[in-house]
Amino acid sequence: DDKLLSEPLSHPDFFNVKELFSLKDLFDARVHLGHKKGCRHRFMEPYIFGCRLDQDIIDLDQTMQHLQLALNFTAHIAYRKGIILFVSRKRQFCHLVESTARECGEYAHTRYWQGGLLTNAHVQFGPGVRLPDLLIFLSSLNNIFEPHVAIRDAAKMNIPTVGVVDTNCNPCLITYPIPGNDDSPTAMELYCKLFRMTIIRAKDKRRQSEVFNELR
Amino acid sequence: LRLMYTATAMQSKNVGASGPEKYTEAFIKKQIEEYNLGKRHLANMMGEDPETFTQEDIDRAIAYLFPSGLFDKQARPMMKHPTEIFPEQRKIQWGEDGRPFHFLFYTGKQSYYSLMHETYEKLLNVQKYQDQLTAQDHLPQKEKRNLAGSRWLTKIELEEMLLEKLSDDEYSRFIQLLQKLMMLPCGDIEEKYIQKFSKEVPVQLQKVVIEPLKYDERGVAFSTGEGTRKTARATAVVYDNGTGKITVNGIDVLHYFPVLQDREQLLFPFQFLDRVGKHDMVCTVSGGGRSAQAGAIRLASAKALRSFVTEKEVEFMRQAGLLTFDPRVKERKKPGQEGARRKFTWKKR
């Protein structure tokens, strides 16, 4: 049992997430497109490659590294049977995110965030509720273009976060930020596909390891 | 120095904060067993067969054994199946390892949001199907659906269905989504799904049945009508091929109603239909006063005349107020006042 949990931690890329995406895939899905220069957030400047005709272009090399770290982290969380919560406040992709979560067997919250959900959970849901172990933000702003309340709440409750940050977002409190576009449908579909594949892969691997252990 | 006794503040429980008391499945099972046992005991007490003792028999037995003069039916002693008494409640939403069962559990309103998710999915399916048809140029024309016969579920009914509280805004959003789904040309595919949230409303006008004309021994057509006004009850029989003769309780109308106003009230339905001298009327009336009896006979004769007349004219009569029962009765006197509305004289000092 101990070996089951400690073995994946010895490899840098146990679940081989690098092969799921390539730079060309990211480029074709228009992940590198950011917002206009006026919308740029100060803390996103390190992740921006340059500015063309007033539109910011995100550095895809950095995105690749961050994406690999984030996917590896989610795979580990899924392997250890953690609860993953997909959060996005984009109305366009609400249905897509919810279907992705349902197919993975994980949870989603793409609706109005009630204040005490994470911080006041025992009163809202009932005593003995289990909080999510990872929050994945597919869009870290809410409908008023302010940072989503869940980022701050997760930091308060010591819950790690993975988030796609666009050029107008604040990447500060997110543990594994992924600089990239969060407005194009192709980009969102790519992210959903990647997260779905990593989670399913990690869960399958867990089941296989458990079966091997039982056979021994 | 003296010992000072300080009262320890008891932490009082806020009893109302936890919501209505939650009962476990085991509790409900025990209640059902007790109910079944009690049913058999009751059947034995009443001398009936325990096997074939229905809920109606139980109600009658309880009403016999515990007679109560209370007005409110809910306040009287009752013995019903526990599922009817204890409202349905949410069971614990997560399993042993702590993982919730529903994928939208962390939103707080899982049933409502999953309903919205499903409905939106149906909408997308319909749009996809429509696009396929347009690509092949097979798009069907939108037929006018009859909206008068059905209504959407009310907010309270939806809350009961979902076992969750809803806000007005959320309810209206859901109804708008359903309407959007219905308005699409190919919305007929999801007919079954939409029918889950709509209810039939019987059209009010179709309830009122106009009786056909009856013929007596002489071959003359006649029809009957009943009317009430205040405390007066009247029945009128209107005969065809008449001379405008009206008899009330065996007495001629001129002797029974000396006042012109009452006779005008009787004449009004015939005058409205331009059939003043064409019908005979025989009526019986009891109760009430002079004016109330006149009003009662007017209503009775108007109801009787419906059988002689076309549907359009019936609608005209209804709009003129001839067929409406007058609900005005004497208002009760209240304590602290001299009459129903009149207050006692106000004295400044």
mmCIF file of C-alpha atoms in Angstrom, chain A residues 38-213:
data_model
loop_
_atom_site.group_PDB
_atom_site.id
_atom_site.type_symbol
_atom_site.label_atom_id
_atom_site.label_comp_id
_atom_site.label_asym_id
_atom_site.label_seq_id
_atom_site.Cartn_x
_atom_site.Cartn_y
_atom_site.Cartn_z
ATOM 1 C CA GLY A 38 -4.478 47.945 -22.309
ATOM 2 C CA CYS A 39 -5.916 44.879 -20.536
ATOM 3 C CA ARG A 40 -2.523 43.502 -19.616
ATOM 4 C CA HIS A 41 -2.021 42.573 -15.961
ATOM 5 C CA ARG A 42 1.331 43.581 -14.455
ATOM 6 C CA PHE A 43 2.137 40.118 -13.114
ATOM 7 C CA MET A 44 1.563 38.466 -16.481
ATOM 8 C CA GLU A 45 4.448 40.350 -18.119
ATOM 9 C CA PRO A 46 7.009 37.538 -17.553
ATOM 10 C CA TYR A 47 4.746 35.109 -19.453
ATOM 11 C CA ILE A 48 4.177 37.364 -22.479
ATOM 12 C CA PHE A 49 6.348 36.766 -25.555
ATOM 13 C CA GLY A 50 5.564 40.062 -27.243
ATOM 14 C CA CYS A 51 2.960 42.447 -28.519
ATOM 15 C CA ARG A 52 1.785 42.567 -32.144
ATOM 16 C CA LEU A 53 -0.559 45.377 -33.310
ATOM 17 C CA ASP A 54 -1.552 46.012 -29.680
ATOM 18 C CA GLN A 55 -2.454 42.328 -29.028
ATOM 19 C CA ASP A 56 -0.366 40.390 -26.500
ATOM 20 C CA ILE A 57 1.145 37.048 -27.554
ATOM 21 C CA ILE A 58 1.789 34.509 -24.803
ATOM 22 C CA ASP A 59 5.140 32.629 -24.773
ATOM 23 C CA LEU A 60 4.237 29.062 -25.711
ATOM 24 C CA ASP A 61 7.544 27.581 -24.464
ATOM 25 C CA GLN A 62 6.712 28.732 -20.937
ATOM 26 C CA THR A 63 3.122 27.536 -21.434
ATOM 27 C CA MET A 64 4.415 24.089 -22.369
ATOM 28 C CA GLN A 65 6.475 23.851 -19.162
ATOM 29 C CA HIS A 66 3.646 25.117 -16.931
ATOM 30 C CA LEU A 67 1.119 22.874 -18.643
ATOM 31 C CA GLN A 68 3.327 19.819 -18.165
ATOM 32 C CA LEU A 69 3.747 20.594 -14.445
ATOM 33 C CA ALA A 70 0.026 21.217 -13.987
ATOM 34 C CA LEU A 71 -1.067 18.039 -15.816
ATOM 35 C CA ASN A 72 1.473 15.996 -13.874
ATOM 36 C CA PHE A 73 0.102 17.425 -10.622
ATOM 37 C CA THR A 74 -3.532 16.672 -11.537
ATOM 38 C CA ALA A 75 -2.541 13.147 -12.535
ATOM 39 C CA HIS A 76 -0.936 12.590 -9.130
ATOM 40 C CA ILE A 77 -4.008 13.972 -7.340
ATOM 41 C CA ALA A 78 -6.304 11.734 -9.400
ATOM 42 C CA TYR A 79 -4.016 8.721 -8.764
ATOM 43 C CA ARG A 80 -4.344 9.283 -5.001
ATOM 44 C CA LYS A 81 -8.177 9.460 -5.366
ATOM 45 C CA GLY A 82 -8.499 13.152 -4.635
ATOM 46 C CA ILE A 83 -11.616 15.209 -5.369
ATOM 47 C CA ILE A 84 -11.093 17.557 -8.337
ATOM 48 C CA LEU A 85 -13.394 20.550 -8.859
ATOM 49 C CA PHE A 86 -13.519 22.297 -12.253
ATOM 50 C CA VAL A 87 -14.376 25.984 -11.920
ATOM 51 C CA SER A 88 -15.189 28.362 -14.758
ATOM 52 C CA ARG A 89 -17.474 31.332 -14.898
ATOM 53 C CA LYS A 90 -17.576 31.622 -18.678
ATOM 54 C CA ARG A 91 -21.156 31.143 -19.797
ATOM 55 C CA GLN A 92 -20.063 30.024 -23.269
ATOM 56 C CA PHE A 93 -18.198 26.983 -21.966
ATOM 57 C CA CYS A 94 -20.309 26.136 -18.919
ATOM 58 C CA HIS A 95 -21.888 23.102 -20.601
ATOM 59 C CA LEU A 96 -18.536 21.877 -21.963
ATOM 60 C CA VAL A 97 -16.838 22.066 -18.559
ATOM 61 C CA GLU A 98 -19.721 20.299 -16.813
ATOM 62 C CA SER A 99 -19.749 17.478 -19.386
ATOM 63 C CA THR A 100 -15.947 17.100 -19.068
ATOM 64 C CA ALA A 101 -16.246 16.795 -15.290
ATOM 65 C CA ARG A 102 -19.055 14.259 -15.603
ATOM 66 C CA GLU A 103 -17.063 12.096 -18.026
ATOM 67 C CA CYS A 104 -14.001 12.123 -15.729
ATOM 68 C CA GLY A 105 -16.083 11.177 -12.705
ATOM 69 C CA GLU A 106 -15.054 14.440 -11.006
ATOM 70 C CA TYR A 107 -16.979 17.552 -10.022
ATOM 71 C CA ALA A 108 -17.725 20.938 -11.599
ATOM 72 C CA HIS A 109 -18.951 24.340 -10.481
ATOM 73 C CA THR A 110 -19.700 26.732 -13.345
ATOM 74 C CA ARG A 111 -22.505 28.644 -11.639
ATOM 75 C CA TYR A 112 -22.797 31.531 -9.203
ATOM 76 C CA TRP A 113 -20.323 30.930 -6.362
ATOM 77 C CA GLN A 114 -21.981 31.236 -2.969
ATOM 78 C CA GLY A 115 -19.697 32.949 -0.426
ATOM 79 C CA GLY A 116 -19.280 30.267 2.204
ATOM 80 C CA LEU A 117 -18.906 27.230 -0.043
ATOM 81 C CA LEU A 118 -15.341 26.342 0.913
ATOM 82 C CA THR A 119 -14.898 28.387 4.080
ATOM 83 C CA ASN A 120 -18.325 27.629 5.603
ATOM 84 C CA ALA A 121 -18.837 24.165 4.131
ATOM 85 C CA HIS A 122 -19.879 22.404 7.350
ATOM 86 C CA VAL A 123 -22.781 24.816 7.789
ATOM 87 C CA GLN A 124 -23.824 24.867 4.120
ATOM 88 C CA PHE A 125 -23.666 21.149 3.342
ATOM 89 C CA GLY A 126 -23.698 19.373 6.679
ATOM 90 C CA PRO A 127 -21.165 18.008 9.163
ATOM 91 C CA GLY A 128 -18.659 15.542 7.752
ATOM 92 C CA VAL A 129 -18.469 16.910 4.194
ATOM 93 C CA ARG A 130 -15.195 16.380 2.312
ATOM 94 C CA LEU A 131 -13.762 19.427 0.535
ATOM 95 C CA PRO A 132 -12.141 19.237 -2.926
ATOM 96 C CA ASP A 133 -8.424 18.393 -2.985
ATOM 97 C CA LEU A 134 -7.711 20.316 -6.195
ATOM 98 C CA LEU A 135 -9.398 23.234 -7.939
ATOM 99 C CA ILE A 136 -8.930 23.594 -11.714
ATOM 100 C CA PHE A 137 -9.810 27.026 -13.071
ATOM 101 C CA LEU A 138 -10.517 26.999 -16.783
ATOM 102 C CA SER A 139 -11.108 30.755 -16.541
ATOM 103 C CA SER A 140 -9.848 32.539 -13.447
ATOM 104 C CA LEU A 141 -12.017 35.655 -13.816
ATOM 105 C CA ASN A 142 -15.707 35.916 -12.967
ATOM 106 C CA ASN A 143 -18.364 37.744 -14.994
ATOM 107 C CA ILE A 144 -17.269 41.148 -13.680
ATOM 108 C CA PHE A 145 -13.626 40.624 -14.770
ATOM 109 C CA GLU A 146 -12.446 40.287 -11.187
ATOM 110 C CA PRO A 147 -10.386 37.384 -9.786
ATOM 111 C CA HIS A 148 -12.692 34.493 -8.889
ATOM 112 C CA VAL A 149 -13.463 34.268 -5.156
ATOM 113 C CA ALA A 150 -12.553 30.577 -5.173
ATOM 114 C CA ILE A 151 -8.834 31.340 -5.738
ATOM 115 C CA ARG A 152 -8.659 33.237 -2.468
ATOM 116 C CA ASP A 153 -10.852 30.734 -0.614
ATOM 117 C CA ALA A 154 -8.763 27.774 -1.789
ATOM 118 C CA ALA A 155 -5.622 29.558 -0.609
ATOM 119 C CA LYS A 156 -7.319 30.096 2.776
ATOM 120 C CA MET A 157 -8.306 26.420 3.054
ATOM 121 C CA ASN A 158 -4.867 25.160 1.874
ATOM 122 C CA ILE A 159 -6.290 23.605 -1.305
ATOM 123 C CA PRO A 160 -3.859 23.613 -4.281
ATOM 124 C CA THR A 161 -5.080 25.289 -7.471
ATOM 125 C CA VAL A 162 -4.365 24.819 -11.160
ATOM 126 C CA GLY A 163 -5.560 27.650 -13.397
ATOM 127 C CA VAL A 164 -5.490 28.892 -16.979
ATOM 128 C CA VAL A 165 -4.467 32.557 -16.668
ATOM 129 C CA ASP A 166 -5.049 34.955 -19.547
ATOM 130 C CA THR A 167 -3.173 38.257 -20.018
ATOM 131 C CA ASN A 168 -5.737 40.152 -17.923
ATOM 132 C CA CYS A 169 -5.688 37.722 -14.955
ATOM 133 C CA ASN A 170 -3.750 37.729 -11.672
ATOM 134 C CA PRO A 171 -1.603 34.579 -11.409
ATOM 135 C CA CYS A 172 -0.490 35.282 -7.834
ATOM 136 C CA LEU A 173 -2.466 32.915 -5.617
ATOM 137 C CA ILE A 174 -2.688 30.031 -8.116
ATOM 138 C CA THR A 175 -0.226 27.223 -7.309
ATOM 139 C CA TYR A 176 0.151 25.962 -10.900
ATOM 140 C CA PRO A 177 -0.757 28.764 -13.343
ATOM 141 C CA ILE A 178 -0.958 27.956 -17.059
ATOM 142 C CA PRO A 179 -0.564 31.130 -19.111
ATOM 143 C CA GLY A 180 -2.862 30.754 -22.114
ATOM 144 C CA ASN A 181 -5.985 31.921 -23.897
ATOM 145 C CA ASP A 182 -9.287 31.274 -22.098
ATOM 146 C CA ASP A 183 -11.659 32.903 -24.584
ATOM 147 C CA SER A 184 -11.429 30.816 -27.793
ATOM 148 C CA PRO A 185 -13.629 27.718 -28.074
ATOM 149 C CA THR A 186 -10.770 25.709 -29.631
ATOM 150 C CA ALA A 187 -8.447 26.535 -26.725
ATOM 151 C CA MET A 188 -11.082 25.530 -24.135
ATOM 152 C CA GLU A 189 -11.820 22.289 -25.927
ATOM 153 C CA LEU A 190 -8.100 21.515 -25.971
ATOM 154 C CA TYR A 191 -7.762 22.132 -22.225
ATOM 155 C CA CYS A 192 -10.821 20.013 -21.454
ATOM 156 C CA LYS A 193 -9.511 17.199 -23.629
ATOM 157 C CA LEU A 194 -6.074 17.304 -21.927
ATOM 158 C CA PHE A 195 -7.475 17.321 -18.376
ATOM 159 C CA ARG A 196 -9.932 14.563 -19.195
ATOM 160 C CA MET A 197 -7.190 12.356 -20.675
ATOM 161 C CA THR A 198 -4.795 12.891 -17.748
ATOM 162 C CA ILE A 199 -7.437 12.150 -15.124
ATOM 163 C CA ILE A 200 -8.688 9.038 -16.883
ATOM 164 C CA ARG A 201 -5.124 7.839 -17.434
ATOM 165 C CA ALA A 202 -4.210 8.363 -13.756
ATOM 166 C CA LYS A 203 -7.350 6.554 -12.545
ATOM 167 C CA ASP A 204 -6.738 3.613 -14.878
ATOM 168 C CA LYS A 205 -3.163 3.356 -13.666
ATOM 169 C CA ARG A 206 -4.365 3.347 -10.066
ATOM 170 C CA ARG A 207 -6.819 0.553 -10.770
ATOM 171 C CA GLN A 208 -4.114 -1.455 -12.564
ATOM 172 C CA SER A 209 -1.652 -1.038 -9.672
ATOM 173 C CA GLU A 210 -4.294 -2.129 -7.176
ATOM 174 C CA VAL A 211 -5.092 -5.207 -9.265
ATOM 175 C CA PHE A 212 -1.357 -6.077 -9.481
ATOM 176 C CA ASN A 213 -0.999 -5.685 -5.709
#
